[in-house]
Amino acid sequence: MWKTRGVSDVPKYALLVEELTHLVDTLPIGSPVPSERVLAERSGVSRMTARRALDVLEQDGRLQRIVGKGSFVSRPAVSLPLRLTSFTEDITARGMRPSSRVLEQTTIPADGVLAEHFDVTAGEAILRLVRLRLADGAPLAIERSHLRASAVPGLEALDLEHESLYAALERDYGIRFDAGEQSIRAGNATPIDAEVLGIDAGAAVLELVRTSIMRGTVIERTTSIYPGSRFELSAAIAPVSATGETPESAVRPRRDTK
Ligand code: 16G
């Protein structure tokens, strides 16, 4: 006789995949994930269903199964490339759907620190844009951007909830960055950022600070906060002889700035 298991198990299976995805999202890399047997008992599904759910996460690269040991949260789902690409491009390239929630969009006068970053006089208009960035609906990062207002008149009226900042800069202002600098430093989530990102206050975060330049003019400076337990940075490293420059380490003492 044919079994009807497939039909009755579908919602439970989907639910289990969803639950497991949420679990690995919140656990640090390397943490153990409940075994097939425990999952089956807890969720009231067959062991076969529990195994299939674990398979899905393994195929997505979210879990690593080690024979005889169990399943573990695997390397980050997203590694952050060190290139002048946009969040939208990076996430789309990974087969996920990017989206944003605008938390703040204002024009402010440059204080001393911003004036120095943008090489303008204090008081000059700077656009401030704070966005929660999501991939497939899950919060990934908080980005606090400052933009030279004189280079992007009218930008504050754009709907940056639904479109890429870099795409808008190129389309409306012909801005395509030709240089940039990015610093990466360790930090701890502030209570506000932690709540927005769905992580514990004080949890380790990666802070990426990017300065984007076109024809020698700083246009953008953005600080991105990523949960440290889920991301890694990857960059190609060239042998010293290939660069023709004096060797200099990328690691330097930290300067705390906006
Ligand atoms: C990236 C950039 C950020 C830029 C954003 C634009 C890093 C560390 N930062 O997240 O500086 O503002 O892309 O994204 O990569 P969008 O074009 O999708 O709005």
PDB file of C-alpha atoms and ligand atoms in Angstrom:
ATOM      1  CA  MET A   1       0.000   0.000   0.000  1.00  0.00           C
ATOM      2  CA  TRP A   2       1.160   3.561  -0.732  1.00  0.00           C
ATOM      3  CA  LYS A   3       2.075   5.605   2.306  1.00  0.00           C
ATOM      4  CA  THR A   4       0.626   9.104   2.591  1.00  0.00           C
ATOM      5  CA  ARG A   5       3.584  10.367   4.612  1.00  0.00           C
ATOM      6  CA  GLY A   6       4.662  12.884   1.970  1.00  0.00           C
ATOM      7  CA  VAL A   7       1.365  14.777   2.049  1.00  0.00           C
ATOM      8  CA  SER A   8       0.850  14.972   5.811  1.00  0.00           C
ATOM      9  CA  ASP A   9       4.492  15.821   6.550  1.00  0.00           C
ATOM     10  CA  VAL A  10       4.849  18.779   4.192  1.00  0.00           C
ATOM     11  CA  PRO A  11       3.858  21.609   6.568  1.00  0.00           C
ATOM     12  CA  LYS A  12       5.842  20.146   9.491  1.00  0.00           C
ATOM     13  CA  TYR A  13       8.875  19.743   7.279  1.00  0.00           C
ATOM     14  CA  ALA A  14       8.667  23.326   6.000  1.00  0.00           C
ATOM     15  CA  LEU A  15       8.192  24.537   9.554  1.00  0.00           C
ATOM     16  CA  LEU A  16      11.210  22.595  10.714  1.00  0.00           C
ATOM     17  CA  VAL A  17      13.383  24.049   7.934  1.00  0.00           C
ATOM     18  CA  GLU A  18      12.211  27.517   8.973  1.00  0.00           C
ATOM     19  CA  GLU A  19      12.911  26.843  12.657  1.00  0.00           C
ATOM     20  CA  LEU A  20      16.350  25.442  11.908  1.00  0.00           C
ATOM     21  CA  THR A  21      17.192  28.384   9.676  1.00  0.00           C
ATOM     22  CA  HIS A  22      16.269  30.751  12.481  1.00  0.00           C
ATOM     23  CA  LEU A  23      18.321  28.699  14.939  1.00  0.00           C
ATOM     24  CA  VAL A  24      21.498  28.731  12.830  1.00  0.00           C
ATOM     25  CA  ASP A  25      20.985  32.458  12.220  1.00  0.00           C
ATOM     26  CA  THR A  26      21.244  33.093  15.934  1.00  0.00           C
ATOM     27  CA  LEU A  27      24.048  30.675  16.831  1.00  0.00           C
ATOM     28  CA  PRO A  28      27.756  31.360  16.417  1.00  0.00           C
ATOM     29  CA  ILE A  29      29.715  29.436  13.787  1.00  0.00           C
ATOM     30  CA  GLY A  30      30.709  25.999  15.046  1.00  0.00           C
ATOM     31  CA  SER A  31      27.805  25.615  17.499  1.00  0.00           C
ATOM     32  CA  PRO A  32      26.200  22.188  17.578  1.00  0.00           C
ATOM     33  CA  VAL A  33      22.710  21.818  16.151  1.00  0.00           C
ATOM     34  CA  PRO A  34      20.267  19.265  17.646  1.00  0.00           C
ATOM     35  CA  SER A  35      20.581  15.792  16.189  1.00  0.00           C
ATOM     36  CA  GLU A  36      18.104  14.142  13.854  1.00  0.00           C
ATOM     37  CA  ARG A  37      16.721  12.116  16.760  1.00  0.00           C
ATOM     38  CA  VAL A  38      16.296  15.121  19.057  1.00  0.00           C
ATOM     39  CA  LEU A  39      14.723  17.183  16.281  1.00  0.00           C
ATOM     40  CA  ALA A  40      12.309  14.378  15.448  1.00  0.00           C
ATOM     41  CA  GLU A  41      11.262  14.015  19.085  1.00  0.00           C
ATOM     42  CA  ARG A  42      10.936  17.750  19.704  1.00  0.00           C
ATOM     43  CA  SER A  43       9.017  18.556  16.556  1.00  0.00           C
ATOM     44  CA  GLY A  44       6.927  15.384  16.380  1.00  0.00           C
ATOM     45  CA  VAL A  45       8.191  14.469  12.911  1.00  0.00           C
ATOM     46  CA  SER A  46       9.747  11.278  11.628  1.00  0.00           C
ATOM     47  CA  ARG A  47      13.531  10.955  11.693  1.00  0.00           C
ATOM     48  CA  MET A  48      13.415  10.872   7.915  1.00  0.00           C
ATOM     49  CA  THR A  49      11.728  14.303   7.901  1.00  0.00           C
ATOM     50  CA  ALA A  50      14.248  15.665  10.390  1.00  0.00           C
ATOM     51  CA  ARG A  51      17.047  14.361   8.168  1.00  0.00           C
ATOM     52  CA  ARG A  52      15.553  16.014   5.088  1.00  0.00           C
ATOM     53  CA  ALA A  53      15.315  19.337   6.921  1.00  0.00           C
ATOM     54  CA  LEU A  54      18.974  19.062   7.961  1.00  0.00           C
ATOM     55  CA  ASP A  55      19.819  18.188   4.326  1.00  0.00           C
ATOM     56  CA  VAL A  56      18.283  21.446   3.119  1.00  0.00           C
ATOM     57  CA  LEU A  57      20.399  23.515   5.498  1.00  0.00           C
ATOM     58  CA  GLU A  58      23.480  21.526   4.634  1.00  0.00           C
ATOM     59  CA  GLN A  59      22.905  22.107   0.915  1.00  0.00           C
ATOM     60  CA  ASP A  60      22.513  25.836   1.607  1.00  0.00           C
ATOM     61  CA  GLY A  61      25.901  25.800   3.295  1.00  0.00           C
ATOM     62  CA  ARG A  62      24.423  26.722   6.648  1.00  0.00           C
ATOM     63  CA  LEU A  63      25.323  23.446   8.372  1.00  0.00           C
ATOM     64  CA  GLN A  64      28.191  21.082   8.266  1.00  0.00           C
ATOM     65  CA  ARG A  65      27.610  17.458   9.169  1.00  0.00           C
ATOM     66  CA  ILE A  66      30.504  15.537  10.611  1.00  0.00           C
ATOM     67  CA  VAL A  67      29.996  11.784  10.638  1.00  0.00           C
ATOM     68  CA  GLY A  68      29.846  10.430  14.168  1.00  0.00           C
ATOM     69  CA  LYS A  69      29.840  13.921  15.681  1.00  0.00           C
ATOM     70  CA  GLY A  70      26.718  15.694  14.516  1.00  0.00           C
ATOM     71  CA  SER A  71      25.738  18.897  12.732  1.00  0.00           C
ATOM     72  CA  PHE A  72      27.342  22.264  13.308  1.00  0.00           C
ATOM     73  CA  VAL A  73      26.603  25.817  12.232  1.00  0.00           C
ATOM     74  CA  SER A  74      28.931  26.253   9.313  1.00  0.00           C
ATOM     75  CA  ARG A  75      30.876  29.110   7.839  1.00  0.00           C
ATOM     76  CA  PRO A  76      28.970  32.325   7.214  1.00  0.00           C
ATOM     77  CA  ALA A  77      26.244  32.297   4.626  1.00  0.00           C
ATOM     78  CA  VAL A  78      27.643  35.539   3.325  1.00  0.00           C
ATOM     79  CA  SER A  79      31.238  36.523   3.078  1.00  0.00           C
ATOM     80  CA  LEU A  80      31.803  40.207   2.536  1.00  0.00           C
ATOM     81  CA  PRO A  81      34.034  40.978  -0.418  1.00  0.00           C
ATOM     82  CA  LEU A  82      36.485  43.844  -0.198  1.00  0.00           C
ATOM     83  CA  ARG A  83      35.456  45.569  -3.386  1.00  0.00           C
ATOM     84  CA  LEU A  84      33.633  48.769  -4.252  1.00  0.00           C
ATOM     85  CA  THR A  85      30.397  46.927  -4.868  1.00  0.00           C
ATOM     86  CA  SER A  86      27.021  47.780  -3.355  1.00  0.00           C
ATOM     87  CA  PHE A  87      25.032  45.759  -0.868  1.00  0.00           C
ATOM     88  CA  THR A  88      22.422  45.170  -3.576  1.00  0.00           C
ATOM     89  CA  GLU A  89      25.038  43.769  -5.960  1.00  0.00           C
ATOM     90  CA  ASP A  90      26.671  41.585  -3.303  1.00  0.00           C
ATOM     91  CA  ILE A  91      23.432  40.063  -2.102  1.00  0.00           C
ATOM     92  CA  THR A  92      21.989  39.565  -5.593  1.00  0.00           C
ATOM     93  CA  ALA A  93      25.221  37.865  -6.669  1.00  0.00           C
ATOM     94  CA  ARG A  94      24.654  35.356  -3.884  1.00  0.00           C
ATOM     95  CA  GLY A  95      21.205  34.488  -5.183  1.00  0.00           C
ATOM     96  CA  MET A  96      19.365  36.291  -2.402  1.00  0.00           C
ATOM     97  CA  ARG A  97      16.859  39.135  -2.526  1.00  0.00           C
ATOM     98  CA  PRO A  98      18.137  42.397  -1.040  1.00  0.00           C
ATOM     99  CA  SER A  99      15.827  44.902   0.638  1.00  0.00           C
ATOM    100  CA  SER A 100      16.119  47.843   3.007  1.00  0.00           C
ATOM    101  CA  ARG A 101      14.223  49.551   5.757  1.00  0.00           C
ATOM    102  CA  VAL A 102      15.000  53.261   6.041  1.00  0.00           C
ATOM    103  CA  LEU A 103      15.406  54.128   9.719  1.00  0.00           C
ATOM    104  CA  GLU A 104      16.502  57.733   9.207  1.00  0.00           C
ATOM    105  CA  GLN A 105      16.909  60.054   6.210  1.00  0.00           C
ATOM    106  CA  THR A 106      17.858  63.629   7.120  1.00  0.00           C
ATOM    107  CA  THR A 107      20.098  66.530   6.195  1.00  0.00           C
ATOM    108  CA  ILE A 108      22.480  67.648   8.918  1.00  0.00           C
ATOM    109  CA  PRO A 109      25.203  70.299   9.199  1.00  0.00           C
ATOM    110  CA  ALA A 110      28.695  68.759   9.152  1.00  0.00           C
ATOM    111  CA  ASP A 111      30.268  68.674  12.601  1.00  0.00           C
ATOM    112  CA  GLY A 112      34.044  68.820  12.973  1.00  0.00           C
ATOM    113  CA  VAL A 113      34.536  65.086  12.342  1.00  0.00           C
ATOM    114  CA  LEU A 114      32.348  64.938   9.237  1.00  0.00           C
ATOM    115  CA  ALA A 115      33.859  68.178   7.928  1.00  0.00           C
ATOM    116  CA  GLU A 116      37.261  66.540   8.139  1.00  0.00           C
ATOM    117  CA  HIS A 117      36.123  63.347   6.428  1.00  0.00           C
ATOM    118  CA  PHE A 118      34.511  65.201   3.545  1.00  0.00           C
ATOM    119  CA  ASP A 119      37.056  68.025   3.480  1.00  0.00           C
ATOM    120  CA  VAL A 120      34.317  70.672   3.781  1.00  0.00           C
ATOM    121  CA  THR A 121      33.793  73.505   6.236  1.00  0.00           C
ATOM    122  CA  ALA A 122      31.836  72.703   9.385  1.00  0.00           C
ATOM    123  CA  GLY A 123      28.155  73.442   8.905  1.00  0.00           C
ATOM    124  CA  GLU A 124      28.041  72.358   5.250  1.00  0.00           C
ATOM    125  CA  ALA A 125      25.049  70.146   4.427  1.00  0.00           C
ATOM    126  CA  ILE A 126      25.531  66.382   4.725  1.00  0.00           C
ATOM    127  CA  LEU A 127      22.824  63.802   4.063  1.00  0.00           C
ATOM    128  CA  ARG A 128      22.448  61.163   6.703  1.00  0.00           C
ATOM    129  CA  LEU A 129      20.848  57.872   5.776  1.00  0.00           C
ATOM    130  CA  VAL A 130      20.400  54.992   8.197  1.00  0.00           C
ATOM    131  CA  ARG A 131      19.155  51.716   6.758  1.00  0.00           C
ATOM    132  CA  LEU A 132      18.557  48.198   7.950  1.00  0.00           C
ATOM    133  CA  ARG A 133      19.733  45.938   5.132  1.00  0.00           C
ATOM    134  CA  LEU A 134      18.041  42.581   4.667  1.00  0.00           C
ATOM    135  CA  ALA A 135      18.623  39.500   2.546  1.00  0.00           C
ATOM    136  CA  ASP A 136      15.618  37.312   1.797  1.00  0.00           C
ATOM    137  CA  GLY A 137      13.787  39.283   4.477  1.00  0.00           C
ATOM    138  CA  ALA A 138      16.311  38.546   7.244  1.00  0.00           C
ATOM    139  CA  PRO A 139      18.217  41.465   8.837  1.00  0.00           C
ATOM    140  CA  LEU A 140      21.896  41.410   7.848  1.00  0.00           C
ATOM    141  CA  ALA A 141      23.374  44.804   8.624  1.00  0.00           C
ATOM    142  CA  ILE A 142      22.739  48.343   9.749  1.00  0.00           C
ATOM    143  CA  GLU A 143      24.278  50.984   7.519  1.00  0.00           C
ATOM    144  CA  ARG A 144      24.785  54.590   8.549  1.00  0.00           C
ATOM    145  CA  SER A 145      25.706  56.590   5.478  1.00  0.00           C
ATOM    146  CA  HIS A 146      26.770  60.197   5.158  1.00  0.00           C
ATOM    147  CA  LEU A 147      26.790  61.802   1.725  1.00  0.00           C
ATOM    148  CA  ARG A 148      28.103  65.116   0.448  1.00  0.00           C
ATOM    149  CA  ALA A 149      24.767  66.914  -0.094  1.00  0.00           C
ATOM    150  CA  SER A 150      26.140  69.355  -2.689  1.00  0.00           C
ATOM    151  CA  ALA A 151      27.066  66.420  -4.964  1.00  0.00           C
ATOM    152  CA  VAL A 152      23.633  64.804  -4.813  1.00  0.00           C
ATOM    153  CA  PRO A 153      20.961  67.542  -4.771  1.00  0.00           C
ATOM    154  CA  GLY A 154      17.481  66.075  -4.344  1.00  0.00           C
ATOM    155  CA  LEU A 155      18.711  62.669  -3.160  1.00  0.00           C
ATOM    156  CA  GLU A 156      16.769  63.039   0.079  1.00  0.00           C
ATOM    157  CA  ALA A 157      13.551  62.783  -1.937  1.00  0.00           C
ATOM    158  CA  LEU A 158      14.440  59.345  -3.351  1.00  0.00           C
ATOM    159  CA  ASP A 159      12.829  56.188  -2.061  1.00  0.00           C
ATOM    160  CA  LEU A 160      15.916  54.384  -0.785  1.00  0.00           C
ATOM    161  CA  GLU A 161      13.743  51.784   0.843  1.00  0.00           C
ATOM    162  CA  HIS A 162      13.184  50.248  -2.555  1.00  0.00           C
ATOM    163  CA  GLU A 163      16.230  51.129  -4.546  1.00  0.00           C
ATOM    164  CA  SER A 164      19.961  50.814  -4.397  1.00  0.00           C
ATOM    165  CA  LEU A 165      21.845  53.929  -3.319  1.00  0.00           C
ATOM    166  CA  TYR A 166      24.676  53.214  -5.756  1.00  0.00           C
ATOM    167  CA  ALA A 167      22.237  52.618  -8.624  1.00  0.00           C
ATOM    168  CA  ALA A 168      20.530  55.957  -7.859  1.00  0.00           C
ATOM    169  CA  LEU A 169      23.875  57.764  -7.617  1.00  0.00           C
ATOM    170  CA  GLU A 170      24.886  56.485 -11.022  1.00  0.00           C
ATOM    171  CA  ARG A 171      21.544  57.014 -12.730  1.00  0.00           C
ATOM    172  CA  ASP A 172      20.697  60.469 -11.361  1.00  0.00           C
ATOM    173  CA  TYR A 173      24.109  61.995 -10.747  1.00  0.00           C
ATOM    174  CA  GLY A 174      26.512  60.060 -12.964  1.00  0.00           C
ATOM    175  CA  ILE A 175      28.444  59.052  -9.852  1.00  0.00           C
ATOM    176  CA  ARG A 176      30.439  55.865 -10.170  1.00  0.00           C
ATOM    177  CA  PHE A 177      33.132  55.542  -7.546  1.00  0.00           C
ATOM    178  CA  ASP A 178      36.653  55.145  -8.845  1.00  0.00           C
ATOM    179  CA  ALA A 179      38.424  54.858  -5.488  1.00  0.00           C
ATOM    180  CA  GLY A 180      37.691  54.051  -1.913  1.00  0.00           C
ATOM    181  CA  GLU A 181      39.033  52.999   1.412  1.00  0.00           C
ATOM    182  CA  GLN A 182      37.579  50.526   3.826  1.00  0.00           C
ATOM    183  CA  SER A 183      38.506  49.860   7.430  1.00  0.00           C
ATOM    184  CA  ILE A 184      37.259  46.860   9.303  1.00  0.00           C
ATOM    185  CA  ARG A 185      37.190  46.740  13.053  1.00  0.00           C
ATOM    186  CA  ALA A 186      35.698  44.695  15.840  1.00  0.00           C
ATOM    187  CA  GLY A 187      32.923  46.129  17.959  1.00  0.00           C
ATOM    188  CA  ASN A 188      30.074  45.255  20.251  1.00  0.00           C
ATOM    189  CA  ALA A 189      26.440  45.754  19.351  1.00  0.00           C
ATOM    190  CA  THR A 190      24.841  48.745  21.030  1.00  0.00           C
ATOM    191  CA  PRO A 191      21.445  47.985  22.598  1.00  0.00           C
ATOM    192  CA  ILE A 192      19.705  49.812  19.712  1.00  0.00           C
ATOM    193  CA  ASP A 193      21.617  48.039  16.941  1.00  0.00           C
ATOM    194  CA  ALA A 194      21.209  44.699  18.723  1.00  0.00           C
ATOM    195  CA  GLU A 195      17.461  45.091  18.834  1.00  0.00           C
ATOM    196  CA  VAL A 196      17.224  46.009  15.149  1.00  0.00           C
ATOM    197  CA  LEU A 197      19.513  43.135  14.105  1.00  0.00           C
ATOM    198  CA  GLY A 198      17.894  40.605  16.438  1.00  0.00           C
ATOM    199  CA  ILE A 199      21.120  39.820  18.322  1.00  0.00           C
ATOM    200  CA  ASP A 200      22.153  40.217  21.976  1.00  0.00           C
ATOM    201  CA  ALA A 201      23.261  43.643  23.163  1.00  0.00           C
ATOM    202  CA  GLY A 202      27.040  43.587  23.453  1.00  0.00           C
ATOM    203  CA  ALA A 203      27.398  40.734  20.936  1.00  0.00           C
ATOM    204  CA  ALA A 204      30.464  40.906  18.712  1.00  0.00           C
ATOM    205  CA  VAL A 205      29.977  42.851  15.507  1.00  0.00           C
ATOM    206  CA  LEU A 206      32.108  43.723  12.502  1.00  0.00           C
ATOM    207  CA  GLU A 207      32.196  47.411  11.711  1.00  0.00           C
ATOM    208  CA  LEU A 208      33.095  48.241   8.139  1.00  0.00           C
ATOM    209  CA  VAL A 209      33.795  51.879   7.459  1.00  0.00           C
ATOM    210  CA  ARG A 210      33.853  52.794   3.796  1.00  0.00           C
ATOM    211  CA  THR A 211      34.878  56.056   2.201  1.00  0.00           C
ATOM    212  CA  SER A 212      33.896  56.233  -1.475  1.00  0.00           C
ATOM    213  CA  ILE A 213      35.562  58.677  -3.796  1.00  0.00           C
ATOM    214  CA  MET A 214      35.002  59.943  -7.316  1.00  0.00           C
ATOM    215  CA  ARG A 215      37.698  61.941  -9.068  1.00  0.00           C
ATOM    216  CA  GLY A 216      39.371  62.729  -5.780  1.00  0.00           C
ATOM    217  CA  THR A 217      36.199  63.941  -4.017  1.00  0.00           C
ATOM    218  CA  VAL A 218      34.787  62.035  -1.065  1.00  0.00           C
ATOM    219  CA  ILE A 219      31.089  61.496  -1.773  1.00  0.00           C
ATOM    220  CA  GLU A 220      30.106  58.815   0.718  1.00  0.00           C
ATOM    221  CA  ARG A 221      31.175  57.574   4.093  1.00  0.00           C
ATOM    222  CA  THR A 222      29.282  54.622   5.495  1.00  0.00           C
ATOM    223  CA  THR A 223      29.621  52.543   8.621  1.00  0.00           C
ATOM    224  CA  SER A 224      28.096  49.079   8.282  1.00  0.00           C
ATOM    225  CA  ILE A 225      27.452  46.908  11.332  1.00  0.00           C
ATOM    226  CA  TYR A 226      27.343  43.141  10.718  1.00  0.00           C
ATOM    227  CA  PRO A 227      26.805  40.453  13.391  1.00  0.00           C
ATOM    228  CA  GLY A 228      30.289  39.034  13.957  1.00  0.00           C
ATOM    229  CA  SER A 229      29.124  35.478  14.496  1.00  0.00           C
ATOM    230  CA  ARG A 230      27.849  35.125  10.955  1.00  0.00           C
ATOM    231  CA  PHE A 231      30.198  36.972   8.653  1.00  0.00           C
ATOM    232  CA  GLU A 232      33.721  36.851   7.465  1.00  0.00           C
ATOM    233  CA  LEU A 233      35.667  39.078   5.145  1.00  0.00           C
ATOM    234  CA  SER A 234      37.488  37.765   2.168  1.00  0.00           C
ATOM    235  CA  ALA A 235      39.998  39.496  -0.010  1.00  0.00           C
ATOM    236  CA  ALA A 236      42.622  38.445  -2.493  1.00  0.00           C
ATOM    237  CA  ILE A 237      46.145  39.061  -1.300  1.00  0.00           C
ATOM    238  CA  ALA A 238      48.886  39.778  -3.784  1.00  0.00           C
ATOM    239  CA  PRO A 239      52.563  39.019  -3.284  1.00  0.00           C
ATOM    240  CA  VAL A 240      54.572  42.118  -2.364  1.00  0.00           C
ATOM    241  CA  SER A 241      56.606  41.939  -5.577  1.00  0.00           C
ATOM    242  CA  ALA A 242      53.429  42.194  -7.659  1.00  0.00           C
ATOM    243  CA  THR A 243      52.346  45.531  -6.202  1.00  0.00           C
ATOM    244  CA  GLY A 244      55.615  47.364  -6.665  1.00  0.00           C
ATOM    245  CA  GLU A 245      54.896  49.308  -3.469  1.00  0.00           C
ATOM    246  CA  THR A 246      56.629  49.437  -0.122  1.00  0.00           C
ATOM    247  CA  PRO A 247      55.226  46.593   1.972  1.00  0.00           C
ATOM    248  CA  GLU A 248      52.783  47.921   4.543  1.00  0.00           C
ATOM    249  CA  SER A 249      50.511  45.904   6.779  1.00  0.00           C
ATOM    250  CA  ALA A 250      46.755  46.393   6.520  1.00  0.00           C
ATOM    251  CA  VAL A 251      46.565  46.292  10.301  1.00  0.00           C
ATOM    252  CA  ARG A 252      47.059  49.617  12.043  1.00  0.00           C
ATOM    253  CA  PRO A 253      46.174  51.094  15.417  1.00  0.00           C
ATOM    254  CA  ARG A 254      42.516  51.867  15.634  1.00  0.00           C
ATOM    255  CA  ARG A 255      41.267  55.441  15.309  1.00  0.00           C
ATOM    256  CA  ASP A 256      37.771  55.784  16.662  1.00  0.00           C
ATOM    257  CA  THR A 257      35.768  57.955  14.348  1.00  0.00           C
ATOM    258  CA  LYS A 258      32.229  58.176  13.018  1.00  0.00           C
TER     259      LYS A 258
HETATM  260  C1  16G B   1      27.716  48.569   0.633  1.00  0.00           C
HETATM  261  C2  16G B   1      28.736  49.596   1.099  1.00  0.00           C
HETATM  262  C3  16G B   1      28.096  50.878   1.532  1.00  0.00           C
HETATM  263  C4  16G B   1      27.152  51.383   0.461  1.00  0.00           C
HETATM  264  C5  16G B   1      26.138  50.330   0.112  1.00  0.00           C
HETATM  265  C6  16G B   1      25.246  50.778  -1.024  1.00  0.00           C
HETATM  266  C7  16G B   1      30.226  48.033   2.328  1.00  0.00           C
HETATM  267  C8  16G B   1      31.002  47.765   3.555  1.00  0.00           C
HETATM  268  N1  16G B   1      29.527  49.141   2.256  1.00  0.00           N
HETATM  269  O1  16G B   1      27.005  48.041   1.705  1.00  0.00           O
HETATM  270  O2  16G B   1      29.126  51.824   1.731  1.00  0.00           O
HETATM  271  O3  16G B   1      26.477  52.545   0.913  1.00  0.00           O
HETATM  272  O4  16G B   1      26.813  49.144  -0.302  1.00  0.00           O
HETATM  273  O5  16G B   1      24.296  49.771  -1.191  1.00  0.00           O
HETATM  274  O6  16G B   1      30.272  47.229   1.438  1.00  0.00           O
HETATM  275  P1  16G B   1      23.038  49.900  -2.122  1.00  0.00           P
HETATM  276  O7  16G B   1      23.488  50.444  -3.436  1.00  0.00           O
HETATM  277  O8  16G B   1      22.496  48.526  -2.217  1.00  0.00           O
HETATM  278  O9  16G B   1      22.072  50.846  -1.464  1.00  0.00           O
END
